[in-house]
XYZ file of C-alpha atoms in Angstrom:
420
model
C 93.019 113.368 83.650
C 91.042 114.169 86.585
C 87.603 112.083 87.139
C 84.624 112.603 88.902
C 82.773 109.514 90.092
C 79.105 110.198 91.224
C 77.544 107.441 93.789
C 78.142 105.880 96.813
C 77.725 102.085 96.310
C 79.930 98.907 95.632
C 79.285 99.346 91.859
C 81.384 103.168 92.500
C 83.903 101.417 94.322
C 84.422 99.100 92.199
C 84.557 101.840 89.315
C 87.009 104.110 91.584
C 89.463 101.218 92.061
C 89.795 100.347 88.626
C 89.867 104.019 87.578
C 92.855 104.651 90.560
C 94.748 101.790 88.785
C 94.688 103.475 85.416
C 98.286 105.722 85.093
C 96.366 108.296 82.885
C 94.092 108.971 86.307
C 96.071 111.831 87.907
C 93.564 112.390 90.159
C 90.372 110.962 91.320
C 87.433 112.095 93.404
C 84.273 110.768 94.087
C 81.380 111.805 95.576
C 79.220 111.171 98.065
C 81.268 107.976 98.422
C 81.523 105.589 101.127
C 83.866 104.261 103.893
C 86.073 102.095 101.251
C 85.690 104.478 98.148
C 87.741 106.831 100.657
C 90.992 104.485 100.643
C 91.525 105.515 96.695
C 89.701 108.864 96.057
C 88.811 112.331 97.510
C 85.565 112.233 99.290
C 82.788 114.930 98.447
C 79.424 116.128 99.832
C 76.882 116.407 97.214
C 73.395 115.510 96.341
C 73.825 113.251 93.210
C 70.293 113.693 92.376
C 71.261 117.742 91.909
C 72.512 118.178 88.181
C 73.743 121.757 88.950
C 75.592 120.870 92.357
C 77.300 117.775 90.384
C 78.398 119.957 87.606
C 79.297 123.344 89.915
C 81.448 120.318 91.822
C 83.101 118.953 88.779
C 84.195 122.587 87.686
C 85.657 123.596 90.935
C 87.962 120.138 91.220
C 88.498 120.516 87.016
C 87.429 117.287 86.289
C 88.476 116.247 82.694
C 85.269 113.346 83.030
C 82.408 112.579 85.346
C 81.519 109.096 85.600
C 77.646 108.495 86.920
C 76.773 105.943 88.335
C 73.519 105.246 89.817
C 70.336 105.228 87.852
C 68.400 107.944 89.839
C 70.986 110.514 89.310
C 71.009 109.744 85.241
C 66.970 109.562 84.608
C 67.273 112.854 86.930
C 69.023 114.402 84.044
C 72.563 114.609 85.605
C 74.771 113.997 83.256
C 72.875 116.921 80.767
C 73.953 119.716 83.484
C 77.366 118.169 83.438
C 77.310 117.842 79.861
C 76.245 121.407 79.624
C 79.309 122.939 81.655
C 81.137 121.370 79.305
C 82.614 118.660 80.596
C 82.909 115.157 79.219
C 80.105 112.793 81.109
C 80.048 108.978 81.107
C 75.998 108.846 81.333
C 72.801 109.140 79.228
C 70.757 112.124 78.901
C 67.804 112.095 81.188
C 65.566 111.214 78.095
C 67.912 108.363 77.025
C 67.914 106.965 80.598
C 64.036 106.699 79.905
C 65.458 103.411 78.742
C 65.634 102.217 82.484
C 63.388 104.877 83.783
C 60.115 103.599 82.050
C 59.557 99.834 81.699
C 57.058 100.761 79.126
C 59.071 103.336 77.226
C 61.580 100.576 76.773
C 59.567 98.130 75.399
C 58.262 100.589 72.776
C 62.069 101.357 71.560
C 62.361 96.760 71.562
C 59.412 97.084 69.399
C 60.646 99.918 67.130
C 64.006 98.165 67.048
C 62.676 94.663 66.669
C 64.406 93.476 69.605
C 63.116 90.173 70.898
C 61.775 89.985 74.183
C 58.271 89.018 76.295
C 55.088 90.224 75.240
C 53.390 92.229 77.493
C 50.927 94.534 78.903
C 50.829 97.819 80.222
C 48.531 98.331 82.580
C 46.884 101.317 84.663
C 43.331 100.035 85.991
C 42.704 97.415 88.424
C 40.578 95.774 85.446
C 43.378 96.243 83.023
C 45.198 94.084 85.678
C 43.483 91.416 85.976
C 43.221 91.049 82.236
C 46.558 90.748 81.425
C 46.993 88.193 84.913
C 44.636 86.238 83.164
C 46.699 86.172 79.707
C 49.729 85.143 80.666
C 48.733 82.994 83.422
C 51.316 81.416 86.108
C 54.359 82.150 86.842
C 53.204 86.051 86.441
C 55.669 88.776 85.975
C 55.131 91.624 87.663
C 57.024 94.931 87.261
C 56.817 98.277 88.580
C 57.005 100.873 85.047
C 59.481 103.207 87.466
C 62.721 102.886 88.988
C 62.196 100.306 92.470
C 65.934 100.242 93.381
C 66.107 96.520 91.847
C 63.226 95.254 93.424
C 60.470 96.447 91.772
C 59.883 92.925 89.744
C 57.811 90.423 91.422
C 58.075 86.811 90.030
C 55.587 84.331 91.799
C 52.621 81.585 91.128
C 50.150 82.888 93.285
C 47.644 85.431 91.584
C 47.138 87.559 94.810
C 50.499 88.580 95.676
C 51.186 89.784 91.566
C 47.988 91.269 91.850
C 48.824 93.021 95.160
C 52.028 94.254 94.311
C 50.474 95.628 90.620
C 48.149 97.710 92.209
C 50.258 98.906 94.448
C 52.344 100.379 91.281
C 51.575 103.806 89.263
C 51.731 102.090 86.112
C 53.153 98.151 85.866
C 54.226 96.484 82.972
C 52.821 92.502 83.276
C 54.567 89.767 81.172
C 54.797 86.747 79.882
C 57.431 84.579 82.015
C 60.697 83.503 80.230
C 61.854 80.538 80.730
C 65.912 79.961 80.869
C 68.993 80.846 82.418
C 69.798 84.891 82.918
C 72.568 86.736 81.741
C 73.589 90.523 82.339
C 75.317 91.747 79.211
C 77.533 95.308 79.723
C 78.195 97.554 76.611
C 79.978 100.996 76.672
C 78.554 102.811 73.397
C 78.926 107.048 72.448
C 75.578 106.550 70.564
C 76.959 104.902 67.697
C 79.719 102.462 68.247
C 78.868 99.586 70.661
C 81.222 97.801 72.363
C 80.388 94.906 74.382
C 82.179 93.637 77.925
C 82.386 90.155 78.896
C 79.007 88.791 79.954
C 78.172 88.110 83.766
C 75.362 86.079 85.908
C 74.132 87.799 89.175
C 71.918 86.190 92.155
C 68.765 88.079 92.493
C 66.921 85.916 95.576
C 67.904 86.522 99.309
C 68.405 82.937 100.098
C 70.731 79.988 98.555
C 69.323 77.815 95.639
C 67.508 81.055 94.387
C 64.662 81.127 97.402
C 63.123 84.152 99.063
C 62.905 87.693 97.975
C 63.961 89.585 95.629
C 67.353 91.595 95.818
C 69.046 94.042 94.253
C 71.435 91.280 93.972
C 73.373 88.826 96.464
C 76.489 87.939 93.648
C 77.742 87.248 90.519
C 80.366 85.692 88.491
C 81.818 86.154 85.036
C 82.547 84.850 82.981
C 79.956 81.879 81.718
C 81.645 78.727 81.062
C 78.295 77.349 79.833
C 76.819 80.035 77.454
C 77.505 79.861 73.835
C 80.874 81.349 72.928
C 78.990 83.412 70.304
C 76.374 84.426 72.535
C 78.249 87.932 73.024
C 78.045 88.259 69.034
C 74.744 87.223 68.772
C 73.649 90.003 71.234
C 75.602 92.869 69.850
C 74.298 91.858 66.770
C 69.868 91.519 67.816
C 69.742 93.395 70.806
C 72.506 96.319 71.597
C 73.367 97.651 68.320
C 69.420 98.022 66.787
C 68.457 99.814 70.484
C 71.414 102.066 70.171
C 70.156 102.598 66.504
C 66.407 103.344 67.286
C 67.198 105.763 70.404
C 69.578 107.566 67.566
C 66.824 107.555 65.483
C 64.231 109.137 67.763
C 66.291 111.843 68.737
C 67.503 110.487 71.916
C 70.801 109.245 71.294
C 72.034 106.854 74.201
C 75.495 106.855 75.368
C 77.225 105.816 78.601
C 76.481 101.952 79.451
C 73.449 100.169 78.368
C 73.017 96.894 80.472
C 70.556 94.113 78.617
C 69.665 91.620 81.269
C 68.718 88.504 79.315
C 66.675 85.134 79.385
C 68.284 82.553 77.163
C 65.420 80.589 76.304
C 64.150 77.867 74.286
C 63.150 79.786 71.867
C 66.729 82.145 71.670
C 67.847 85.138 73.445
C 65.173 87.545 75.280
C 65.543 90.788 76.412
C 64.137 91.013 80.046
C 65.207 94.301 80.563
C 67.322 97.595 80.394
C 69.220 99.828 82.498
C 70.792 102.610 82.102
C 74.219 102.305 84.089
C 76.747 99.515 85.209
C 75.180 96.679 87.128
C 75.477 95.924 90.562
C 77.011 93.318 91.419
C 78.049 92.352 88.128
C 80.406 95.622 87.419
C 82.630 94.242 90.351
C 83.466 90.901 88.392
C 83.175 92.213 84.761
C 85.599 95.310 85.964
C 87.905 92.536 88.081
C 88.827 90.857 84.328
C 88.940 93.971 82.235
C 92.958 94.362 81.688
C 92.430 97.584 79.241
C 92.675 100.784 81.689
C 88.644 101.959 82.237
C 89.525 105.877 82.003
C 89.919 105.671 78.277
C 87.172 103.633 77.658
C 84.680 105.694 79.831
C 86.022 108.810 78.187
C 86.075 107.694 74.144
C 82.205 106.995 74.907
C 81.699 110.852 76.470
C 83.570 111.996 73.437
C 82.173 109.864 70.633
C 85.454 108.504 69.694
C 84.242 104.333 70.426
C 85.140 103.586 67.221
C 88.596 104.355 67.281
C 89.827 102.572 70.078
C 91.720 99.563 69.868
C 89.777 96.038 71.037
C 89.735 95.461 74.774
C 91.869 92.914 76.426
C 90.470 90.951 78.616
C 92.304 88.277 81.682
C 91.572 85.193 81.174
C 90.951 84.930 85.160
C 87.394 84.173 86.689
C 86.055 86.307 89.007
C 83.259 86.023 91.940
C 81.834 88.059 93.983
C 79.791 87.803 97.230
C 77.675 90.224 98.786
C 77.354 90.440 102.634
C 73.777 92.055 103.338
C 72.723 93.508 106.448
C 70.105 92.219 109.438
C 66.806 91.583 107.645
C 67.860 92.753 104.054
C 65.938 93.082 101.934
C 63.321 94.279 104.350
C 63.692 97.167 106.858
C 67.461 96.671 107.266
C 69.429 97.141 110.171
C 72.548 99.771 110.187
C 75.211 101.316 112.231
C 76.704 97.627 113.177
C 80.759 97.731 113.326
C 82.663 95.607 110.498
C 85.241 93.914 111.289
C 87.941 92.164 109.925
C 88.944 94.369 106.777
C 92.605 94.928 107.422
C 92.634 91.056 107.912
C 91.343 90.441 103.810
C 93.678 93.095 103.110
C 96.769 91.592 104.883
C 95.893 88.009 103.766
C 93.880 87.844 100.715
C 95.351 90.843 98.470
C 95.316 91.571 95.137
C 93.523 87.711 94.782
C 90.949 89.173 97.009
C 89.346 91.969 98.259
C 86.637 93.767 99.712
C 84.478 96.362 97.845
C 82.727 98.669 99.723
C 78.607 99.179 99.198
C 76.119 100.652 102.508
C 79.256 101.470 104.867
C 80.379 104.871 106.429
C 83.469 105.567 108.813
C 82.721 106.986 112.293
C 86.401 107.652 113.523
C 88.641 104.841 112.698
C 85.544 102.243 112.954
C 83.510 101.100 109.779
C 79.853 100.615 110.077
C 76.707 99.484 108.390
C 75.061 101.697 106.832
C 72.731 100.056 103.981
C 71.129 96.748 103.215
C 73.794 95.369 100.837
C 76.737 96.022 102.950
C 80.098 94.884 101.615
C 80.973 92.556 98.268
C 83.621 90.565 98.687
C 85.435 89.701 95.433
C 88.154 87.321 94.316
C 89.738 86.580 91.240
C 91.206 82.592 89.919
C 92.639 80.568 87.582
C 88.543 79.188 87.084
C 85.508 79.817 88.790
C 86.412 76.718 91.304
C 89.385 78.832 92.599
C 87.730 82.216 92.286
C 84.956 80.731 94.607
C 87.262 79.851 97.045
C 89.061 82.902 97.306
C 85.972 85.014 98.163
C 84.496 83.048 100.356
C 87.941 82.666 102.457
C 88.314 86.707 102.683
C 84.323 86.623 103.320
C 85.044 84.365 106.621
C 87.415 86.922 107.781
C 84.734 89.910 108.244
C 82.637 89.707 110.890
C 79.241 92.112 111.250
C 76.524 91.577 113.241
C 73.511 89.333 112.140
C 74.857 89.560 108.477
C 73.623 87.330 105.743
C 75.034 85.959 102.882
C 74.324 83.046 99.882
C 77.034 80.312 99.852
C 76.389 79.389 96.630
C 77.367 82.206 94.069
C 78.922 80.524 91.630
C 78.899 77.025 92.436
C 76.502 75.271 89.912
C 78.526 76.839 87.299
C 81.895 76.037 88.562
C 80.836 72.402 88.519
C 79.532 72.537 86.087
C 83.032 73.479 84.391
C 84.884 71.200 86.290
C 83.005 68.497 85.190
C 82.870 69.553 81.270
């Protein structure tokens, strides 16, 4: 078949070059796309935020499936003018993707669902505010009720800088804090069926040992050598399958991928939230171990057909990945730096290692900057020990200007395993 892939990030590159590796992929396009999206699909101009120009785009290149994958695109309603052209879309509806969309629309499906997660408030008045600040107490939880790119949660002790950033919100969702390690849980699903992928961990703080700001993510790793083998069970069975269920029930049925990041706490599992889409950076690990062929997958959950597909197979490889961010990321980031080094992962590291493409853009035969997560650099092992070294080995091959990256992706866990 022919597939679409909307989005320009590392998470679409990552999609693209598992989706060029499939045999039933005879050909593959993606658009906008970036600098390393280019090496293994057609590049196309289009505003993924325009439903119309994404499905008049599909028809002319007779796509057999379009594949979304930011969030913007999908709460814009995207996939329902695909959908409508009639052509098979991996995405939710617009109202499904509400689910991401609206912090406080998806903790009134948890509640019709009975999904466990942190009590909360939603708030619209500066007094409103300050009640619920006053509730929950330190460490607050702050988080914008809208889409923020990843860094609309603020997570921090001092009672100025939550209330600061709530006012500076629409509407913001304040919570209690939940205690415990977090885990990002994938699940294709066509509304009904729900299958689950292997779960991953991601890095959300600029610095190493989890300091500074908030990111829209610095790494990951999958899979968990210290969660609870039946943890994936246990989540299908509380979380995934009665959220499907309830969105069904409203009207709204969700399929495409619904991502539940989670707290596991002392008191269980905890939803912290939804999203609508593949994670990123945690689709470039979970996608590095999936052995199945993703075009199949993606296009049984367009069609509504989950529930015939056979089981997925899965390596038994770990995988790591590392993001390289630009010049003052997360801030005000700094672009149009050359990258170099590329060829050098790709002549020495490959297929162990390799470089996934997220804020880059070609200007003659040069790569440059162009975002504030630049590049993710991503290596598969026998464990996480060897996975870790393989990425950072490629990583100390590229070289861009005033870059940043965390050393430690990875490495509490893979000691963690080593010692066990």
């Amino acid at each position: 078949m022919k597939v679409l892939v909307i989005g320009g990030g590392a998470r679409e590159h990552a999609l693209c070059r598992s989706l060029s590796l499939d045999p039933d992929v005879t050909a593959l396009y993606c658009a906008p796309g970036n600098a390393g999206i280019a090496e293994v699909a057609e590049l196309h101009p289009v505003d993924a935020l325009d439903g119309d120009a994404v499905a008049r785009l599909a028809t002319e290149l007779g796509a057999g499936l379009v594949v979304v994958g930011p969030e913007a695109p999908l709460v814009a309603g995207v996939a329902d003018a695909v959908r409508a052209a009639g052509i098979p879309c991996f995405g939710p509806s617009g109202e499904a993707a509400r689910l991401e969309g609206s912090k406080a629309f998806a903790k009134d499906v948890m509640a019709g669902a009975g999904v466990p997660t942190a009590r909360s408030y939603v708030c619209t008045t500066p007094a409103e505010i300050d009640e619920a600040l006053d509730a929950f107490g330190a460490p607050y939880v702050v988080k914008d009720d809208g889409l923020a790119a990843g860094k609309g949660v603020v997570v921090t002790e001092d009672v100025d800088v939550a209330r600061a950033h709530a006012l500076s919100c629409d509407r913001v969702v304040i919570e209690e804090f939940l205690d415990g390690p977090e885990v990002s849980l994938f699940a294709i699903t066509d509304g009904t069926t729900v299958v689950p992928l292997q779960p991953a961990q991601d890095f959300k703080r600029a610095l190493d040992g989890d300091e500074g700001p908030n990111t829209g993510g610095m790494g990951a790793y999958s899979p968990l050598p210290w969660a609870d083998p039946k943890l994936v069970d246990e989540v299908l069975e509380t979380v995934l399958q009665p959220t499907v269920d309830e969105l069904r029930r409203r009207g709204t049925p969700f399929s495409g991928l619904l991502y539940a990041g989670l707290a596991i706490t002392s008191r269980g599992v905890r939803v912290i939230e939804f999203n609508a889409r593949f994670g990123d950076p945690e689709t470039q690990v979970v996608l590095a171990r999936l052995k199945t062929p993703l075009a199949g997958v993606l296009l049984a959950s367009a069609n509504g057909t989950l529930d015939v597909l056979p089981p997925l197979n899965w390596r038994d490889d770990a995988a790591v990945t590392v993001v390289i961010a630009s010049h003052n990321y997360p801030d005000t980031p700094r672009t149009g730096d050359p990258i170099d080094g590329l060829a050098d992962v790709a002549a020495q590291d490959a297929p162990d290692a390799y470089v996934l493409h997220a804020g880059t853009r070609a200007e003659g035969d040069a790569v440059l900057s162009a975002g504030g997560r630049v590049l993710s650099v991503t290596a598969t092992g026998k464990d996480l020990t060897a996975a870790r070294e393989r990425a950072y080995t490629a990583l100390g091959r590229i070289r861009l200007e005033g870059s940043q990256h965390r050393t430690d992706i990875a490495l509490k866990a893979s000691q963690k395993a080593s010692q066990g």
